[in-house]
Amino acid sequence: METGNVTTPFGRRSMTLGMLANQVMAGEIKPDQSVDKWKLFRALCEAKPLLGIGDRALAVLNALLSFYPKNELAQGNGLIVFPSNIQLSLRTHGMAEQTVRRHLAALVEAGLLLRKDSPNGKRYVRRDRTGEVNEAFGFSLAPLLARAEEIERLAAEVMAERLHVQRLRERITLCRRDIAKLIEAAVEEDIPGDWQSLYREFRDLIEGLPRSPTIAQLELMLGELTGLRTDVLNQLEIRVKSTKQRGNADYIERHIQNSNPDSTIELEPSFEPKQGAMVEQDKGREAETLEEGRAETTHPGRQEESRQSGGRNDGGGLKSFPLGLVLQACPEILAYGPGGAIRNWRDLMTAAVAVRSMLGVSPSAYEEAANVMGAENAATVMACILERGGHINSAGGYLRGLTRRTEKGEFAIGPMLMALLRANVPAGRKVG
């Protein structure tokens, strides 16, 4: 804490155990602990749903931080700010003083501020003869410094959840489009089936989704739509296979009828290779395929030629890789997963947001990468950047560069992962 003892509030405000707990927590700040106040404020804006504070309370907190003279929150710089309600009203663009007081109380109740009230309840500062602050009465920012790691973690969880919801919505949209168009095609092609019942089931699922669904409701919807799409595809595939078989039977029958069994013309000798030669050719083709794969991984020029010839994935269609392969190539990311482990893609996305904050990558840069590459691929790229942290000067600039290249179809994750995999696997590093 700013002082070495516990302080109680002025006037009719009562002391609570929550206030006492916040003061005790603030007193446990390490002497060398510091954090950038605006970086922490951005994390607070992300984590506000989990902290129970609103936009206007954040506006008041922003005004309080603007009165703090340094960019780094640290005990050595002092942690008390003492603006009057009039000054706070001006810096919150004319917010009424009564509203300012209400949101200050909300910030104290949320454990983000501490009151250090003077004997008469006023906010002021006493200075020594050299002009240095001797004692200040106002609001202590110590809880922000003490809870900085917790706030960063909560912000990472909120952002990972938002990306997860976005990905669920994208998949639901694709399922809806597939089902609607497949049923439409079946009706237009006059394919036998109870398409009306399937379409009614489809509409019932869509209309049953609330306007603001929870993650569990979205996941349930995706599962049901995926099952319905599978049913529609199975019926259409059965029809396609039966049509293909009838077509082959008709072709064979016509071929037999057109053949002349009495023909005495001898056929030309066959130039097909013998069985042994065919095996050798297959082995040769397999070796050529493997060699081309290695060349594509190690020579970006050849990879570009492959893309131009039709093998390129566009933007959001960037090829993704199995989670196990990603963790094998990038084991450093494991320490940032929930509980020090990564069990699924959601854990990886949570860890990637924490790493993003640690490396100084702005939320906008990461969100743009997730929109262009896809949430899983953006998390994979952050894991790769962490693994190569010693060779990258600006992680944010590097990520934006990869995003631009992805938009142009000039970037693939495969070569980056393979290079890290070759570097890590021989050393015996294992995924935990």
Tab-separated table of C-alpha atoms in Angstrom:
chain	number	residue	atom	x	y	z
A	1	MET	CA	0.000	0.000	0.000
A	2	GLU	CA	0.928	3.624	-0.268
A	3	THR	CA	0.992	3.863	3.525
A	4	GLY	CA	2.069	1.275	6.004
A	5	ASN	CA	-1.321	0.916	7.699
A	6	VAL	CA	-4.997	0.392	6.996
A	7	THR	CA	-7.190	3.430	6.330
A	8	THR	CA	-10.933	3.675	6.877
A	9	PRO	CA	-13.372	5.776	4.824
A	10	PHE	CA	-14.503	9.263	5.822
A	11	GLY	CA	-18.002	10.191	6.985
A	12	ARG	CA	-20.940	7.820	6.828
A	13	ARG	CA	-19.245	5.313	4.529
A	14	SER	CA	-18.717	2.108	6.461
A	15	MET	CA	-15.663	-0.122	6.440
A	16	THR	CA	-16.145	-3.583	4.923
A	17	LEU	CA	-14.102	-6.768	4.875
A	18	GLY	CA	-13.810	-6.361	1.091
A	19	MET	CA	-12.117	-2.967	1.553
A	20	LEU	CA	-9.787	-4.470	4.135
A	21	ALA	CA	-8.934	-7.389	1.800
A	22	ASN	CA	-8.157	-4.945	-1.034
A	23	GLN	CA	-5.854	-2.923	1.228
A	24	VAL	CA	-4.057	-6.067	2.376
A	25	MET	CA	-3.629	-7.205	-1.252
A	26	ALA	CA	-2.329	-3.769	-2.274
A	27	GLY	CA	0.204	-3.970	0.546
A	28	GLU	CA	1.754	-7.077	-1.056
A	29	ILE	CA	3.043	-5.248	-4.156
A	30	LYS	CA	6.660	-6.131	-4.924
A	31	PRO	CA	9.082	-3.175	-4.658
A	32	ASP	CA	10.252	-3.501	-8.286
A	33	GLN	CA	6.783	-4.208	-9.758
A	34	SER	CA	5.569	-1.809	-12.461
A	35	VAL	CA	3.136	-1.771	-15.384
A	36	ASP	CA	2.291	0.583	-18.241
A	37	LYS	CA	-0.906	2.307	-17.129
A	38	TRP	CA	-2.437	2.631	-20.611
A	39	LYS	CA	-1.620	-0.943	-21.557
A	40	LEU	CA	-3.294	-2.046	-18.330
A	41	PHE	CA	-6.291	0.187	-19.067
A	42	ARG	CA	-6.750	-1.456	-22.472
A	43	ALA	CA	-6.729	-4.853	-20.740
A	44	LEU	CA	-9.353	-3.537	-18.314
A	45	CYS	CA	-11.551	-2.511	-21.236
A	46	GLU	CA	-11.307	-6.085	-22.573
A	47	ALA	CA	-11.950	-7.709	-19.182
A	48	LYS	CA	-14.816	-5.421	-18.055
A	49	PRO	CA	-17.542	-8.144	-18.365
A	50	LEU	CA	-15.664	-10.314	-15.856
A	51	LEU	CA	-14.818	-7.425	-13.520
A	52	GLY	CA	-18.387	-6.162	-13.245
A	53	ILE	CA	-17.727	-2.582	-14.387
A	54	GLY	CA	-19.313	-0.543	-17.149
A	55	ASP	CA	-18.187	1.905	-19.808
A	56	ARG	CA	-18.827	5.022	-17.710
A	57	ALA	CA	-16.871	3.645	-14.750
A	58	LEU	CA	-13.997	3.023	-17.156
A	59	ALA	CA	-14.280	6.626	-18.372
A	60	VAL	CA	-13.866	7.848	-14.776
A	61	LEU	CA	-10.898	5.505	-14.273
A	62	ASN	CA	-9.359	6.811	-17.497
A	63	ALA	CA	-9.680	10.358	-16.127
A	64	LEU	CA	-8.015	9.308	-12.845
A	65	LEU	CA	-5.122	7.693	-14.738
A	66	SER	CA	-4.644	10.911	-16.730
A	67	PHE	CA	-3.852	12.681	-13.431
A	68	TYR	CA	-1.094	10.168	-12.679
A	69	PRO	CA	2.124	11.914	-13.827
A	70	LYS	CA	4.066	8.842	-15.037
A	71	ASN	CA	3.324	6.239	-17.690
A	72	GLU	CA	4.544	3.421	-15.432
A	73	LEU	CA	2.500	2.561	-12.352
A	74	ALA	CA	5.062	1.828	-9.627
A	75	GLN	CA	5.399	2.382	-5.882
A	76	GLY	CA	8.480	4.482	-6.469
A	77	ASN	CA	6.411	6.980	-8.460
A	78	GLY	CA	3.665	7.173	-5.820
A	79	LEU	CA	0.238	5.674	-6.371
A	80	ILE	CA	-2.140	8.365	-5.020
A	81	VAL	CA	-4.091	10.714	-7.313
A	82	PHE	CA	-6.106	13.562	-5.782
A	83	PRO	CA	-8.202	15.421	-8.404
A	84	SER	CA	-11.418	17.098	-7.301
A	85	ASN	CA	-14.790	15.967	-8.617
A	86	ILE	CA	-14.928	19.150	-10.713
A	87	GLN	CA	-11.637	18.252	-12.423
A	88	LEU	CA	-12.840	14.691	-12.990
A	89	SER	CA	-16.074	16.011	-14.462
A	90	LEU	CA	-14.108	18.109	-16.972
A	91	ARG	CA	-11.905	15.177	-18.013
A	92	THR	CA	-14.921	12.915	-18.444
A	93	HIS	CA	-16.368	15.394	-20.959
A	94	GLY	CA	-18.870	17.020	-18.625
A	95	MET	CA	-20.125	13.994	-16.677
A	96	ALA	CA	-22.263	15.159	-13.757
A	97	GLU	CA	-20.436	15.214	-10.413
A	98	GLN	CA	-23.079	12.994	-8.829
A	99	THR	CA	-22.507	10.443	-11.612
A	100	VAL	CA	-18.731	10.717	-11.123
A	101	ARG	CA	-19.139	9.950	-7.406
A	102	ARG	CA	-21.365	6.939	-8.182
A	103	HIS	CA	-18.826	5.435	-10.588
A	104	LEU	CA	-15.939	6.114	-8.217
A	105	ALA	CA	-17.823	4.074	-5.599
A	106	ALA	CA	-18.334	1.307	-8.200
A	107	LEU	CA	-14.576	1.206	-8.940
A	108	VAL	CA	-13.809	0.969	-5.206
A	109	GLU	CA	-16.393	-1.808	-4.790
A	110	ALA	CA	-14.882	-3.699	-7.769
A	111	GLY	CA	-11.490	-3.629	-6.028
A	112	LEU	CA	-9.798	-1.415	-8.637
A	113	LEU	CA	-9.324	1.661	-6.420
A	114	LEU	CA	-8.693	2.377	-2.736
A	115	ARG	CA	-9.826	5.458	-0.882
A	116	LYS	CA	-7.211	7.224	1.224
A	117	ASP	CA	-9.387	9.820	2.876
A	118	SER	CA	-8.010	12.839	4.739
A	119	PRO	CA	-9.315	13.802	8.213
A	120	ASN	CA	-11.890	16.122	6.631
A	121	GLY	CA	-12.617	13.965	3.588
A	122	LYS	CA	-10.975	16.373	1.101
A	123	ARG	CA	-8.408	15.351	-1.513
A	124	TYR	CA	-5.124	17.211	-1.281
A	125	VAL	CA	-1.366	16.791	-1.060
A	126	ARG	CA	1.313	17.962	1.368
A	127	ARG	CA	4.754	18.744	-0.056
A	128	ASP	CA	8.101	19.270	1.617
A	129	ARG	CA	10.359	22.269	1.114
A	130	THR	CA	11.865	20.793	-2.040
A	131	GLY	CA	8.418	20.357	-3.624
A	132	GLU	CA	8.356	16.574	-3.285
A	133	VAL	CA	5.104	14.915	-2.224
A	134	ASN	CA	5.213	14.199	1.479
A	135	GLU	CA	1.672	12.868	1.956
A	136	ALA	CA	-1.339	12.698	-0.375
A	137	PHE	CA	-5.020	12.061	0.235
A	138	GLY	CA	-7.279	10.858	-2.588
A	139	PHE	CA	-7.528	7.599	-4.520
A	140	SER	CA	-4.823	4.919	-4.510
A	141	LEU	CA	-4.125	3.076	-7.780
A	142	ALA	CA	-2.317	0.317	-5.872
A	143	PRO	CA	-5.044	-2.327	-6.554
A	144	LEU	CA	-4.498	-1.893	-10.304
A	145	LEU	CA	-0.804	-2.616	-9.898
A	146	ALA	CA	-1.432	-5.518	-7.534
A	147	ARG	CA	-4.004	-7.116	-9.884
A	148	ALA	CA	-2.192	-6.400	-13.169
A	149	GLU	CA	-1.489	-10.079	-13.958
A	150	GLU	CA	-5.048	-11.092	-13.072
A	151	ILE	CA	-6.482	-8.347	-15.288
A	152	GLU	CA	-4.268	-9.407	-18.223
A	153	ARG	CA	-5.381	-13.021	-17.773
A	154	LEU	CA	-9.065	-12.074	-17.679
A	155	ALA	CA	-8.631	-9.947	-20.800
A	156	ALA	CA	-7.043	-12.913	-22.581
A	157	GLU	CA	-9.980	-15.147	-21.593
A	158	VAL	CA	-12.539	-12.621	-22.851
A	159	MET	CA	-10.761	-12.195	-26.185
A	160	ALA	CA	-10.328	-15.948	-26.653
A	161	GLU	CA	-14.023	-16.446	-25.897
A	162	ARG	CA	-14.949	-13.732	-28.409
A	163	LEU	CA	-12.824	-15.388	-31.095
A	164	HIS	CA	-14.367	-18.768	-30.224
A	165	VAL	CA	-17.883	-17.320	-30.605
A	166	GLN	CA	-16.891	-15.727	-33.908
A	167	ARG	CA	-15.591	-19.065	-35.168
A	168	LEU	CA	-18.770	-20.857	-34.041
A	169	ARG	CA	-20.920	-18.296	-35.855
A	170	GLU	CA	-18.842	-18.695	-39.023
A	171	ARG	CA	-19.270	-22.484	-38.947
A	172	ILE	CA	-23.006	-22.168	-38.308
A	173	THR	CA	-23.312	-19.793	-41.271
A	174	LEU	CA	-21.484	-22.268	-43.528
A	175	CYS	CA	-23.708	-25.144	-42.342
A	176	ARG	CA	-26.855	-23.099	-42.943
A	177	ARG	CA	-25.721	-22.203	-46.450
A	178	ASP	CA	-24.777	-25.804	-47.286
A	179	ILE	CA	-28.061	-27.276	-46.039
A	180	ALA	CA	-30.240	-24.684	-47.805
A	181	LYS	CA	-28.438	-25.038	-51.149
A	182	LEU	CA	-28.224	-28.847	-51.008
A	183	ILE	CA	-31.959	-29.183	-50.307
A	184	GLU	CA	-32.683	-26.672	-53.075
A	185	ALA	CA	-30.538	-28.677	-55.504
A	186	ALA	CA	-32.308	-31.920	-54.521
A	187	VAL	CA	-35.735	-30.392	-55.156
A	188	GLU	CA	-34.685	-28.886	-58.509
A	189	GLU	CA	-33.147	-32.184	-59.648
A	190	ASP	CA	-36.322	-34.006	-58.557
A	191	ILE	CA	-34.357	-36.425	-56.371
A	192	PRO	CA	-36.629	-38.738	-54.318
A	193	GLY	CA	-36.711	-37.924	-50.618
A	194	ASP	CA	-38.692	-36.183	-47.872
A	195	TRP	CA	-37.046	-32.828	-48.513
A	196	GLN	CA	-39.968	-30.835	-47.111
A	197	SER	CA	-39.566	-32.481	-43.687
A	198	LEU	CA	-35.805	-31.880	-43.734
A	199	TYR	CA	-36.345	-28.231	-44.642
A	200	ARG	CA	-38.907	-27.789	-41.844
A	201	GLU	CA	-36.445	-29.335	-39.378
A	202	PHE	CA	-33.773	-26.950	-40.662
A	203	ARG	CA	-36.033	-23.898	-40.217
A	204	ASP	CA	-37.094	-25.011	-36.717
A	205	LEU	CA	-33.438	-25.201	-35.663
A	206	ILE	CA	-32.648	-21.737	-37.027
A	207	GLU	CA	-35.723	-20.062	-35.583
A	208	GLY	CA	-35.144	-21.682	-32.171
A	209	LEU	CA	-31.805	-19.895	-31.704
A	210	PRO	CA	-32.137	-16.869	-29.345
A	211	ARG	CA	-31.153	-13.379	-30.497
A	212	SER	CA	-28.166	-13.351	-28.101
A	213	PRO	CA	-27.197	-17.021	-27.700
A	214	THR	CA	-24.677	-18.356	-25.200
A	215	ILE	CA	-21.601	-20.324	-26.239
A	216	ALA	CA	-23.290	-23.559	-25.143
A	217	GLN	CA	-26.333	-22.783	-27.312
A	218	LEU	CA	-24.104	-21.991	-30.301
A	219	GLU	CA	-22.138	-25.228	-29.849
A	220	LEU	CA	-25.396	-27.216	-29.582
A	221	MET	CA	-26.749	-25.506	-32.719
A	222	LEU	CA	-23.553	-26.267	-34.639
A	223	GLY	CA	-23.734	-29.939	-33.654
A	224	GLU	CA	-27.382	-30.259	-34.740
A	225	LEU	CA	-26.805	-28.436	-38.028
A	226	THR	CA	-23.735	-30.563	-38.754
A	227	GLY	CA	-25.779	-33.729	-38.182
A	228	LEU	CA	-28.561	-32.458	-40.454
A	229	ARG	CA	-26.071	-31.560	-43.178
A	230	THR	CA	-24.596	-35.071	-42.921
A	231	ASP	CA	-28.078	-36.609	-43.378
A	232	VAL	CA	-28.728	-34.496	-46.483
A	233	LEU	CA	-25.317	-35.323	-47.954
A	234	ASN	CA	-25.768	-39.040	-47.307
A	235	GLN	CA	-29.049	-39.091	-49.214
A	236	LEU	CA	-27.546	-37.169	-52.122
A	237	GLU	CA	-24.412	-39.349	-52.220
A	238	ILE	CA	-26.553	-42.508	-52.360
A	239	ARG	CA	-28.376	-41.021	-55.336
A	240	VAL	CA	-25.119	-40.000	-57.049
A	241	LYS	CA	-23.600	-43.480	-56.570
A	242	SER	CA	-26.687	-45.242	-57.881
A	243	THR	CA	-26.761	-42.955	-60.943
A	244	LYS	CA	-23.082	-43.606	-61.571
A	245	GLN	CA	-23.544	-47.381	-61.336
A	246	ARG	CA	-26.488	-47.289	-63.756
A	247	GLY	CA	-24.419	-45.181	-66.118
A	248	ASN	CA	-21.557	-47.719	-66.038
A	249	ALA	CA	-23.976	-50.617	-66.587
A	250	ASP	CA	-25.537	-48.872	-69.596
A	251	TYR	CA	-22.065	-48.184	-71.019
A	252	ILE	CA	-20.966	-51.813	-70.607
A	253	GLU	CA	-24.184	-53.066	-72.206
A	254	ARG	CA	-23.745	-50.740	-75.205
A	255	HIS	CA	-20.099	-51.797	-75.518
A	256	ILE	CA	-21.070	-55.517	-75.639
A	257	GLN	CA	-23.797	-54.884	-78.193
A	258	ASN	CA	-21.465	-52.902	-80.460
A	259	SER	CA	-18.668	-55.475	-80.297
A	260	ASN	CA	-18.236	-57.829	-83.261
A	261	PRO	CA	-17.367	-61.304	-81.956
A	262	ASP	CA	-16.733	-62.594	-85.468
A	263	SER	CA	-14.057	-60.044	-86.279
A	264	THR	CA	-10.826	-61.608	-87.567
A	265	ILE	CA	-8.773	-58.397	-87.283
A	266	GLU	CA	-5.907	-58.921	-84.840
A	267	LEU	CA	-5.324	-56.217	-82.244
A	268	GLU	CA	-2.057	-54.319	-82.159
A	269	PRO	CA	0.431	-55.594	-79.547
A	270	SER	CA	-0.051	-53.908	-76.150
A	271	PHE	CA	2.559	-51.433	-75.034
A	272	GLU	CA	1.442	-51.487	-71.365
A	273	PRO	CA	4.353	-52.133	-68.961
A	274	LYS	CA	4.599	-55.433	-67.176
A	275	GLN	CA	3.655	-55.748	-63.542
A	276	GLY	CA	7.245	-55.352	-62.263
A	277	ALA	CA	7.777	-52.258	-64.386
A	278	MET	CA	4.555	-50.746	-63.072
A	279	VAL	CA	5.741	-51.233	-59.486
A	280	GLU	CA	9.035	-49.493	-60.297
A	281	GLN	CA	7.171	-46.598	-61.932
A	282	ASP	CA	4.930	-46.213	-58.873
A	283	LYS	CA	7.979	-46.093	-56.597
A	284	GLY	CA	9.545	-43.461	-58.834
A	285	ARG	CA	6.414	-41.334	-58.784
A	286	GLU	CA	6.233	-41.614	-54.978
A	287	ALA	CA	9.861	-40.470	-54.641
A	288	GLU	CA	9.188	-37.539	-57.001
A	289	THR	CA	6.151	-36.539	-54.920
A	290	LEU	CA	8.159	-36.609	-51.692
A	291	GLU	CA	10.937	-34.589	-53.304
A	292	GLU	CA	8.443	-31.980	-54.535
A	293	GLY	CA	7.000	-31.740	-50.989
A	294	ARG	CA	10.449	-31.092	-49.554
A	295	ALA	CA	11.191	-28.518	-52.216
A	296	GLU	CA	7.891	-26.745	-51.533
A	297	THR	CA	8.721	-26.565	-47.814
A	298	THR	CA	12.344	-25.420	-48.211
A	299	HIS	CA	12.065	-23.244	-51.341
A	300	PRO	CA	9.451	-20.473	-51.127
A	301	GLY	CA	9.910	-19.758	-54.829
A	302	ARG	CA	8.676	-23.207	-55.773
A	303	GLN	CA	5.844	-22.852	-53.303
A	304	GLU	CA	4.800	-19.632	-55.052
A	305	GLU	CA	4.891	-21.409	-58.416
A	306	SER	CA	2.661	-24.104	-56.924
A	307	ARG	CA	0.210	-21.487	-55.712
A	308	GLN	CA	0.102	-19.787	-59.107
A	309	SER	CA	-0.660	-23.086	-60.753
A	310	GLY	CA	-3.812	-23.505	-58.686
A	311	GLY	CA	-2.690	-24.829	-55.276
A	312	ARG	CA	-2.990	-21.537	-53.314
A	313	ASN	CA	-5.366	-21.056	-50.399
A	314	ASP	CA	-6.921	-17.580	-50.137
A	315	GLY	CA	-6.974	-15.547	-46.894
A	316	GLY	CA	-9.365	-17.268	-44.514
A	317	GLY	CA	-8.820	-20.507	-46.474
A	318	LEU	CA	-5.252	-20.725	-45.188
A	319	LYS	CA	-4.452	-24.365	-44.507
A	320	SER	CA	-4.492	-25.285	-40.810
A	321	PHE	CA	-2.480	-28.059	-39.144
A	322	PRO	CA	-3.221	-30.579	-36.360
A	323	LEU	CA	-2.935	-29.198	-32.828
A	324	GLY	CA	-0.436	-31.894	-31.841
A	325	LEU	CA	1.907	-30.868	-34.657
A	326	VAL	CA	1.651	-27.200	-33.654
A	327	LEU	CA	2.524	-27.978	-30.019
A	328	GLN	CA	5.408	-30.215	-31.097
A	329	ALA	CA	6.847	-27.418	-33.192
A	330	CYS	CA	6.105	-24.673	-30.619
A	331	PRO	CA	6.412	-26.135	-27.085
A	332	GLU	CA	7.053	-22.701	-25.490
A	333	ILE	CA	3.333	-21.827	-25.798
A	334	LEU	CA	2.406	-24.618	-23.353
A	335	ALA	CA	3.415	-22.531	-20.327
A	336	TYR	CA	0.779	-19.925	-21.215
A	337	GLY	CA	-2.178	-22.305	-21.454
A	338	PRO	CA	-4.798	-22.539	-18.686
A	339	GLY	CA	-3.125	-24.365	-15.817
A	340	GLY	CA	0.106	-24.658	-17.820
A	341	ALA	CA	-1.405	-27.076	-20.356
A	342	ILE	CA	-3.087	-26.914	-23.766
A	343	ARG	CA	-5.712	-29.579	-24.379
A	344	ASN	CA	-7.667	-28.139	-27.289
A	345	TRP	CA	-7.790	-25.277	-29.782
A	346	ARG	CA	-9.639	-23.028	-27.344
A	347	ASP	CA	-6.785	-23.389	-24.821
A	348	LEU	CA	-4.300	-22.519	-27.570
A	349	MET	CA	-6.292	-19.379	-28.500
A	350	THR	CA	-6.382	-18.326	-24.822
A	351	ALA	CA	-2.614	-18.823	-24.573
A	352	ALA	CA	-2.061	-16.919	-27.829
A	353	VAL	CA	-3.933	-13.875	-26.499
A	354	ALA	CA	-1.778	-13.918	-23.333
A	355	VAL	CA	1.381	-14.174	-25.471
A	356	ARG	CA	0.070	-11.395	-27.702
A	357	SER	CA	-0.177	-9.098	-24.690
A	358	MET	CA	3.250	-10.131	-23.369
A	359	LEU	CA	4.979	-9.505	-26.723
A	360	GLY	CA	3.332	-6.111	-27.132
A	361	VAL	CA	1.157	-7.043	-30.118
A	362	SER	CA	-1.848	-4.724	-30.245
A	363	PRO	CA	-5.364	-6.230	-29.966
A	364	SER	CA	-6.234	-4.766	-33.378
A	365	ALA	CA	-3.264	-6.469	-35.074
A	366	TYR	CA	-4.172	-9.851	-33.582
A	367	GLU	CA	-7.867	-9.462	-34.335
A	368	GLU	CA	-7.067	-8.567	-37.949
A	369	ALA	CA	-4.834	-11.643	-38.230
A	370	ALA	CA	-7.627	-13.826	-36.817
A	371	ASN	CA	-10.110	-12.405	-39.329
A	372	VAL	CA	-7.765	-12.950	-42.299
A	373	MET	CA	-6.103	-16.252	-41.332
A	374	GLY	CA	-8.784	-17.756	-39.123
A	375	ALA	CA	-8.708	-17.968	-35.324
A	376	GLU	CA	-6.782	-21.275	-35.161
A	377	ASN	CA	-4.162	-20.172	-37.681
A	378	ALA	CA	-3.674	-16.810	-35.939
A	379	ALA	CA	-3.064	-18.654	-32.657
A	380	THR	CA	-0.620	-20.978	-34.454
A	381	VAL	CA	1.302	-17.995	-35.871
A	382	MET	CA	1.511	-16.406	-32.378
A	383	ALA	CA	2.956	-19.697	-31.060
A	384	CYS	CA	5.560	-19.614	-33.860
A	385	ILE	CA	6.422	-15.958	-33.116
A	386	LEU	CA	6.903	-16.831	-29.416
A	387	GLU	CA	9.149	-19.748	-30.369
A	388	ARG	CA	11.293	-17.432	-32.562
A	389	GLY	CA	11.070	-14.472	-30.157
A	390	GLY	CA	14.838	-13.935	-30.027
A	391	HIS	CA	14.990	-13.386	-33.805
A	392	ILE	CA	12.026	-10.971	-34.151
A	393	ASN	CA	12.457	-7.304	-33.209
A	394	SER	CA	8.803	-6.238	-33.441
A	395	ALA	CA	6.266	-9.025	-32.964
A	396	GLY	CA	3.367	-6.708	-33.853
A	397	GLY	CA	4.954	-5.529	-37.097
A	398	TYR	CA	5.917	-9.086	-38.002
A	399	LEU	CA	2.329	-10.317	-37.447
A	400	ARG	CA	0.883	-7.470	-39.548
A	401	GLY	CA	3.348	-8.335	-42.323
A	402	LEU	CA	2.234	-11.979	-42.299
A	403	THR	CA	-1.408	-10.844	-42.361
A	404	ARG	CA	-0.773	-8.725	-45.466
A	405	ARG	CA	1.021	-11.636	-47.158
A	406	THR	CA	-1.873	-13.949	-46.285
A	407	GLU	CA	-4.344	-11.568	-47.923
A	408	LYS	CA	-2.242	-11.695	-51.096
A	409	GLY	CA	-1.927	-15.485	-50.913
A	410	GLU	CA	1.846	-15.248	-50.369
A	411	PHE	CA	2.076	-16.910	-46.945
A	412	ALA	CA	1.711	-20.507	-45.772
A	413	ILE	CA	2.159	-21.742	-42.196
A	414	GLY	CA	3.601	-25.117	-43.228
A	415	PRO	CA	7.222	-24.061	-43.932
A	416	MET	CA	7.383	-22.091	-40.657
A	417	LEU	CA	6.082	-25.066	-38.642
A	418	MET	CA	8.357	-27.541	-40.391
A	419	ALA	CA	11.431	-25.397	-39.699
A	420	LEU	CA	10.549	-25.160	-35.994
A	421	LEU	CA	9.738	-28.869	-35.864
A	422	ARG	CA	13.148	-29.759	-37.313
A	423	ALA	CA	14.793	-27.457	-34.777
A	424	ASN	CA	12.908	-28.816	-31.745
A	425	VAL	CA	12.288	-32.540	-32.325
A	426	PRO	CA	15.957	-33.658	-32.515
A	427	ALA	CA	16.597	-32.066	-29.143
A	428	GLY	CA	14.079	-34.438	-27.605
A	429	ARG	CA	11.557	-31.816	-26.605
A	430	LYS	CA	8.180	-33.393	-25.944
A	431	VAL	CA	4.702	-31.979	-25.754
A	432	GLY	CA	3.372	-32.094	-22.177
